[in-house]
Amino acid sequence: MHKLVQNKVKGTGYSLAITKRFIITVIIITLGIIPFTSPKKTHALPLIDSSVHVSAQAAILMDQDTGRVLYGKDIHKPMRIASITKVMTAILAIESGKLDKTVTVSNNAFGTEGSSLYLKKGEKIKLEDLVYGLLLRSGNDAAVAIAEAVGGSTEGFVYLMNKKAKELGMLDTTFANPHGLDDELHRSTAYDMALLTKYAMKNPTFQKMFSTKFYTAPQEGEKWDRRWRNKNKLLFNYDYSTGGKTGYTKKTGRTLISTASKGNEDYIVVTLNDGDDWNDHMNLFNWGFAQFDEVKVAQKGKVNGIKKKYYDSAIYLHRDVMLPLTKKEQEKMTTEIVLYKPKQGEEFKERPETAGHFDVKIGDEVVESVPVFYEKPKKENKSFWSFFGLALSHLIGPTAK
């Protein structure tokens, strides 16, 4: 539980429910001269800790809610990713709205090499069952059948995969197929795949599938059903596991995405080319749970009394500002409000939707930035916040002051 107090910073006329030790400053900048900054790959620099060791060639521990990188090793290095590709295949299938559709297994899907559901040519099966088989048993034949059902063809689906990757800010990712089998063009990074998982975990249907241990699907023309057990060992051996996806090819090595929750902390771990991935994931989760506290930096609601021209009425935060912070970071943390004003000598014809942004900094590094609005917060708008959180995690740059 987080104790909140009303703080007013001398000389700013600004008040907000914030934790007592935090300092707020207010900055006004001209709206017409906000500098454009190129997209950046991380919201904050990864915190490399000498006490943490992983066997992976690349690894990341990310906060699932904010996207903050808590630990990283070569997180932006493009590498082969194998079957963790199927997280993208699954979320696109779910978002297509076609899970109840009956799919006919094509000759192209039948007999796809590698891990398989052993689908039969011409067999009819629900798309939902294919997605469960994709995530639990890593069926490559299921991946092709899904791609054809959702994208019209594997090529059409790959286009959708890369389009979604671009929308999510997966800057170092190129998909060449829906299953992750070796292809010289098929590459991603630990960071990009964590970003994808962060997005996918906002979808309740994906969450349910990702955490499913066992699933039964009817099999056309047979007296028995297909029964699948999830390949993700952490679901069975780690108390805090909430899901995961395995991957392997000889060229790629072992890859793994997993999610875990403890209390109000939700984390994502991605490892690439890791011979000890189960232990590495548990160790990274345990380290994160021990080192970081989920801190309420500011509370959703009204921001009162900013005594500045153009800000005579109230502005609002539309959500609580929560961050995973170490004890040392909490001591170094500062916050500031950046407010927009019209160009000198001009007036707003219409006030913009956002009044500015609320920044959380550790030293000189902005680790979180959320908008402040003229309008009161609505009850809930998940789609907006999921989009805004993803956008901010790539667009934060030097602030004009």
XYZ file of C-alpha atoms in Angstrom:
401
model
C 0.000 0.000 0.000
C 1.353 3.439 -0.921
C 0.793 6.411 1.352
C -0.025 9.549 -0.633
C 0.020 13.171 0.502
C -0.882 16.477 -1.088
C 2.363 18.282 -1.935
C 2.666 21.842 -3.186
C 6.007 22.942 -4.537
C 6.983 26.477 -3.615
C 6.789 28.909 -6.508
C 4.957 26.602 -8.900
C 1.391 26.821 -7.703
C 1.129 23.124 -8.562
C -0.395 20.452 -6.365
C -0.873 16.745 -6.938
C -1.235 13.586 -4.880
C 2.351 12.331 -4.824
C 4.562 10.406 -2.464
C 6.066 12.732 0.089
C 9.739 12.431 -0.828
C 9.309 13.317 -4.508
C 10.083 16.766 -5.943
C 8.007 18.342 -8.723
C 9.037 21.097 -11.117
C 6.891 22.757 -13.772
C 8.224 23.796 -17.185
C 6.384 25.759 -19.894
C 7.368 25.282 -23.551
C 5.983 26.755 -26.754
C 3.772 24.269 -28.572
C 4.879 25.370 -32.021
C 8.561 24.636 -31.429
C 8.518 21.197 -29.846
C 11.481 19.449 -31.461
C 10.991 16.234 -33.418
C 13.090 13.363 -32.158
C 13.711 10.095 -33.957
C 12.234 6.976 -32.370
C 14.466 5.472 -29.698
C 14.780 1.824 -28.891
C 14.561 1.936 -25.110
C 12.561 3.946 -22.635
C 15.449 3.876 -20.194
C 18.920 2.393 -20.244
C 18.973 -1.240 -19.111
C 20.222 -1.709 -15.564
C 23.117 -4.128 -15.787
C 23.879 -5.645 -12.387
C 27.065 -7.624 -11.726
C 25.172 -9.924 -9.366
C 23.000 -11.183 -12.228
C 24.386 -13.771 -14.629
C 22.648 -15.422 -17.573
C 23.943 -17.961 -20.079
C 21.986 -16.403 -22.941
C 23.630 -14.563 -25.810
C 20.907 -11.932 -25.396
C 18.493 -11.423 -22.509
C 16.029 -8.903 -21.104
C 13.897 -8.424 -17.999
C 11.089 -5.953 -18.711
C 8.318 -4.557 -16.541
C 5.127 -5.713 -18.248
C 3.059 -2.644 -17.353
C 5.452 0.207 -18.170
C 7.925 -1.441 -20.557
C 10.824 -0.342 -18.389
C 13.966 -2.414 -18.950
C 15.189 -3.722 -15.584
C 18.014 -5.886 -16.900
C 19.508 -6.263 -20.346
C 22.233 -8.059 -22.267
C 22.608 -7.287 -25.985
C 18.913 -6.449 -26.046
C 19.026 -4.756 -29.487
C 21.160 -7.347 -31.278
C 19.200 -8.864 -34.218
C 19.272 -12.648 -33.946
C 17.421 -15.770 -35.023
C 14.415 -16.327 -32.762
C 12.875 -19.697 -33.749
C 9.363 -20.473 -32.479
C 8.895 -17.515 -30.154
C 7.871 -15.975 -33.503
C 4.512 -17.628 -32.816
C 3.588 -14.996 -30.239
C 3.066 -12.633 -33.184
C 1.189 -15.306 -35.143
C -1.098 -15.939 -32.161
C -1.967 -12.312 -31.372
C -2.751 -11.564 -35.025
C -5.040 -14.606 -35.170
C -6.799 -13.518 -31.967
C -7.200 -9.924 -33.169
C -8.606 -11.097 -36.508
C -11.889 -11.923 -34.775
C -12.018 -15.269 -36.592
C -11.361 -17.725 -33.756
C -14.712 -19.443 -34.386
C -13.873 -19.912 -38.078
C -13.461 -23.481 -39.347
C -10.191 -23.858 -41.239
C -9.461 -26.479 -43.871
C -5.869 -27.674 -43.642
C -4.165 -27.059 -46.984
C -1.518 -29.110 -48.729
C 0.888 -26.278 -47.937
C 0.211 -26.523 -44.174
C 0.151 -30.336 -44.123
C 3.536 -31.836 -43.352
C 5.308 -28.563 -42.525
C 8.731 -29.514 -41.175
C 9.686 -29.340 -37.510
C 7.399 -29.485 -34.483
C 3.887 -30.449 -35.538
C 0.283 -31.036 -34.503
C 0.180 -33.747 -37.210
C -2.712 -32.098 -38.996
C -4.172 -34.039 -41.907
C -4.553 -32.638 -45.407
C -8.144 -31.484 -45.882
C -8.928 -31.752 -42.161
C -11.330 -29.170 -40.762
C -10.420 -27.560 -37.441
C -11.393 -24.378 -35.611
C -8.943 -21.490 -35.744
C -9.099 -21.251 -31.953
C -7.888 -24.847 -31.628
C -5.049 -24.105 -34.042
C -3.906 -21.159 -31.917
C -3.912 -23.313 -28.768
C -1.877 -25.938 -30.611
C 0.450 -23.216 -31.847
C 1.175 -21.900 -28.354
C 1.119 -25.123 -26.336
C 2.786 -27.530 -28.783
C 4.490 -25.099 -31.171
C 2.901 -26.656 -34.249
C 4.516 -25.362 -37.422
C 1.688 -26.857 -39.478
C -0.744 -24.883 -37.309
C 1.243 -21.697 -37.971
C 0.864 -22.110 -41.744
C -2.839 -22.987 -41.460
C -3.403 -19.890 -39.289
C -1.465 -17.698 -41.703
C -3.560 -18.847 -44.661
C -6.838 -18.447 -42.760
C -6.064 -14.939 -41.454
C -3.836 -13.475 -44.178
C -5.118 -15.326 -47.232
C -1.655 -16.805 -47.781
C 1.595 -17.141 -45.873
C 2.956 -14.155 -47.818
C -0.092 -12.068 -46.970
C 0.195 -13.006 -43.309
C 3.903 -12.181 -43.192
C 2.985 -8.729 -44.495
C 0.568 -8.376 -41.549
C 3.273 -9.536 -39.131
C 5.737 -6.905 -40.307
C 3.034 -4.238 -40.365
C 2.158 -4.983 -36.738
C 5.838 -5.045 -35.785
C 6.261 -1.566 -37.245
C 3.189 -0.306 -35.394
C 4.558 -1.626 -32.103
C 7.975 -0.027 -32.620
C 9.830 -3.304 -33.125
C 12.606 -1.445 -34.924
C 15.021 -4.347 -35.409
C 12.559 -7.044 -36.453
C 11.862 -8.627 -39.842
C 9.522 -11.600 -40.089
C 9.824 -13.962 -43.059
C 7.413 -16.705 -41.956
C 4.735 -17.428 -39.316
C 6.583 -20.193 -37.438
C 10.228 -19.160 -36.988
C 11.937 -21.873 -39.028
C 15.401 -20.782 -40.155
C 15.443 -18.046 -42.781
C 18.260 -15.573 -43.376
C 15.800 -12.652 -43.361
C 13.933 -13.726 -40.214
C 15.391 -11.780 -37.281
C 14.393 -9.989 -34.087
C 15.857 -8.878 -30.754
C 15.261 -9.629 -27.094
C 13.868 -6.114 -26.654
C 11.508 -6.290 -29.618
C 10.110 -9.666 -28.550
C 9.567 -8.364 -25.003
C 7.767 -5.362 -26.479
C 5.547 -7.705 -28.501
C 4.791 -9.787 -25.406
C 3.953 -6.645 -23.426
C 1.404 -5.779 -26.091
C -0.016 -9.289 -26.392
C -0.461 -9.650 -22.626
C -2.959 -6.792 -22.671
C -5.329 -9.098 -24.572
C -7.386 -11.290 -22.174
C -7.771 -14.088 -24.741
C -4.028 -14.201 -25.327
C -3.393 -14.186 -21.572
C -5.700 -17.166 -21.132
C -4.092 -19.149 -23.960
C -0.549 -18.231 -22.894
C -1.131 -19.584 -19.375
C -3.026 -22.772 -20.369
C -1.347 -25.966 -19.155
C -3.550 -28.511 -20.911
C -5.969 -28.303 -23.838
C -8.265 -30.751 -25.608
C -9.345 -30.270 -29.229
C -11.705 -32.473 -31.256
C -10.133 -34.343 -34.174
C -12.220 -34.685 -37.331
C -12.806 -38.279 -38.403
C -11.391 -39.786 -35.216
C -13.035 -41.174 -32.077
C -10.440 -39.521 -29.815
C -9.582 -35.891 -29.196
C -6.200 -34.275 -29.405
C -4.797 -33.629 -25.927
C -1.960 -31.164 -25.560
C 0.352 -30.358 -22.651
C 2.151 -27.013 -22.691
C 5.879 -27.293 -23.463
C 6.616 -24.392 -21.100
C 8.067 -26.099 -18.012
C 7.878 -22.929 -15.944
C 4.073 -23.190 -15.861
C 4.516 -26.421 -13.912
C 7.705 -25.721 -11.952
C 7.655 -22.003 -11.091
C 4.934 -20.652 -8.798
C 4.842 -17.165 -10.313
C 4.709 -18.198 -13.988
C 1.824 -16.754 -16.011
C 2.794 -18.015 -19.460
C 5.518 -18.548 -22.000
C 6.615 -19.730 -25.442
C 9.551 -21.961 -26.249
C 11.684 -22.029 -29.389
C 14.519 -24.095 -30.847
C 16.359 -24.859 -34.058
C 19.896 -26.158 -34.441
C 21.085 -22.880 -35.970
C 19.223 -20.701 -33.462
C 19.702 -22.604 -30.229
C 17.127 -22.346 -27.458
C 14.895 -19.270 -27.241
C 12.275 -18.546 -24.612
C 9.708 -15.915 -23.689
C 8.094 -16.135 -20.265
C 5.937 -13.971 -18.018
C 5.576 -13.998 -14.244
C 3.636 -12.092 -11.587
C 4.147 -11.655 -7.863
C 1.945 -9.290 -5.897
C 1.472 -6.221 -8.085
C 4.661 -6.811 -10.096
C 4.347 -8.286 -13.609
C 7.528 -9.064 -15.539
C 8.612 -10.402 -18.937
C 11.857 -12.274 -19.652
C 13.181 -13.060 -23.135
C 16.358 -15.042 -23.782
C 17.978 -15.865 -27.128
C 20.458 -18.707 -27.687
C 20.385 -19.840 -24.067
C 21.372 -23.369 -23.041
C 20.156 -22.836 -19.471
C 16.993 -20.872 -20.167
C 14.672 -22.346 -17.496
C 17.062 -21.453 -14.678
C 17.964 -18.092 -16.212
C 14.312 -17.070 -16.402
C 13.572 -18.057 -12.813
C 16.717 -16.302 -11.591
C 15.912 -13.085 -13.461
C 12.339 -13.054 -12.164
C 13.483 -13.699 -8.591
C 16.124 -10.977 -8.857
C 13.561 -8.507 -10.193
C 11.025 -9.295 -7.487
C 13.716 -8.834 -4.821
C 15.273 -5.626 -6.190
C 12.272 -3.564 -7.318
C 9.174 -2.184 -5.629
C 6.096 -1.074 -7.552
C 5.882 2.595 -6.538
C 2.931 4.931 -7.071
C 4.649 8.137 -8.133
C 1.484 10.144 -8.850
C -2.233 9.533 -8.629
C -4.863 9.691 -11.343
C -7.036 12.796 -11.203
C -7.068 16.547 -11.016
C -3.943 18.732 -11.009
C -4.912 21.977 -9.281
C -3.728 25.557 -9.105
C -1.153 26.042 -11.833
C -0.884 29.849 -11.749
C 0.197 30.398 -15.328
C -1.441 32.115 -18.284
C -3.314 29.605 -20.474
C -3.618 27.284 -17.446
C -6.331 28.963 -15.443
C -8.446 25.785 -15.482
C -7.560 22.373 -14.114
C -5.596 19.689 -15.929
C -5.700 15.974 -15.270
C -3.686 12.781 -15.176
C -5.778 10.001 -16.712
C -4.061 7.198 -14.811
C -1.885 6.517 -11.807
C 1.825 6.742 -12.541
C 3.347 3.474 -11.340
C 6.977 2.434 -11.729
C 9.246 -0.417 -10.599
C 12.059 1.268 -8.669
C 14.942 0.130 -6.491
C 15.460 1.772 -3.112
C 18.406 3.780 -4.502
C 16.364 4.953 -7.475
C 13.570 6.137 -5.216
C 16.091 8.384 -3.447
C 17.388 9.854 -6.731
C 14.034 10.204 -8.478
C 12.621 13.585 -9.517
C 9.461 14.511 -11.397
C 8.435 17.427 -13.577
C 5.434 18.704 -15.492
C 6.068 20.059 -18.995
C 3.170 22.252 -20.173
C 2.557 23.517 -23.708
C 1.683 27.103 -24.597
C 0.922 28.752 -27.965
C 3.565 30.662 -29.929
C 4.431 34.093 -28.624
C 1.718 36.611 -29.476
C -0.774 33.926 -30.457
C -3.721 32.285 -28.759
C -4.968 28.695 -28.971
C -7.857 28.689 -31.466
C -8.773 25.382 -29.903
C -6.933 23.956 -26.939
C -5.063 20.772 -27.863
C -6.208 17.533 -26.266
C -3.054 17.239 -24.176
C -1.817 20.064 -21.966
C 1.683 18.591 -21.694
C 3.336 15.632 -20.035
C 4.370 14.388 -16.608
C 7.951 13.072 -16.565
C 9.686 10.828 -14.038
C 13.484 11.064 -14.042
C 16.332 9.217 -12.379
C 19.311 11.486 -12.707
C 19.086 12.896 -16.240
C 17.240 9.869 -17.646
C 13.497 10.041 -18.288
C 12.153 6.632 -17.237
C 8.448 7.392 -17.662
C 6.434 10.077 -19.399
C 2.638 10.286 -19.417
C 0.340 12.981 -20.822
C -1.665 15.494 -18.822
C -5.048 16.518 -20.236
C -7.563 19.347 -20.112
C -10.419 16.854 -19.920
C -11.352 14.716 -16.941
C -10.338 11.065 -17.230
C -12.913 8.671 -18.594
C -13.727 5.505 -16.704
C -11.401 3.409 -18.840
C -9.803 3.416 -22.285
C -7.511 0.415 -22.538
C -6.847 0.687 -26.245
C -5.664 4.290 -25.929
C -3.358 3.611 -23.025
C -1.851 0.511 -24.560
C -1.087 2.531 -27.694
C 0.190 5.564 -25.807
C 2.446 3.527 -23.508
C 4.017 1.794 -26.499
C 4.443 5.047 -28.392
C 6.075 6.853 -25.482
C 8.505 4.003 -24.896
C 10.053 4.856 -28.299
C 9.547 8.587 -28.698
C 10.980 10.050 -25.508
C 13.935 12.262 -26.273
C 15.572 15.395 -24.872
C 12.935 17.753 -23.452
C 12.796 21.350 -24.679
C 12.915 23.664 -21.685
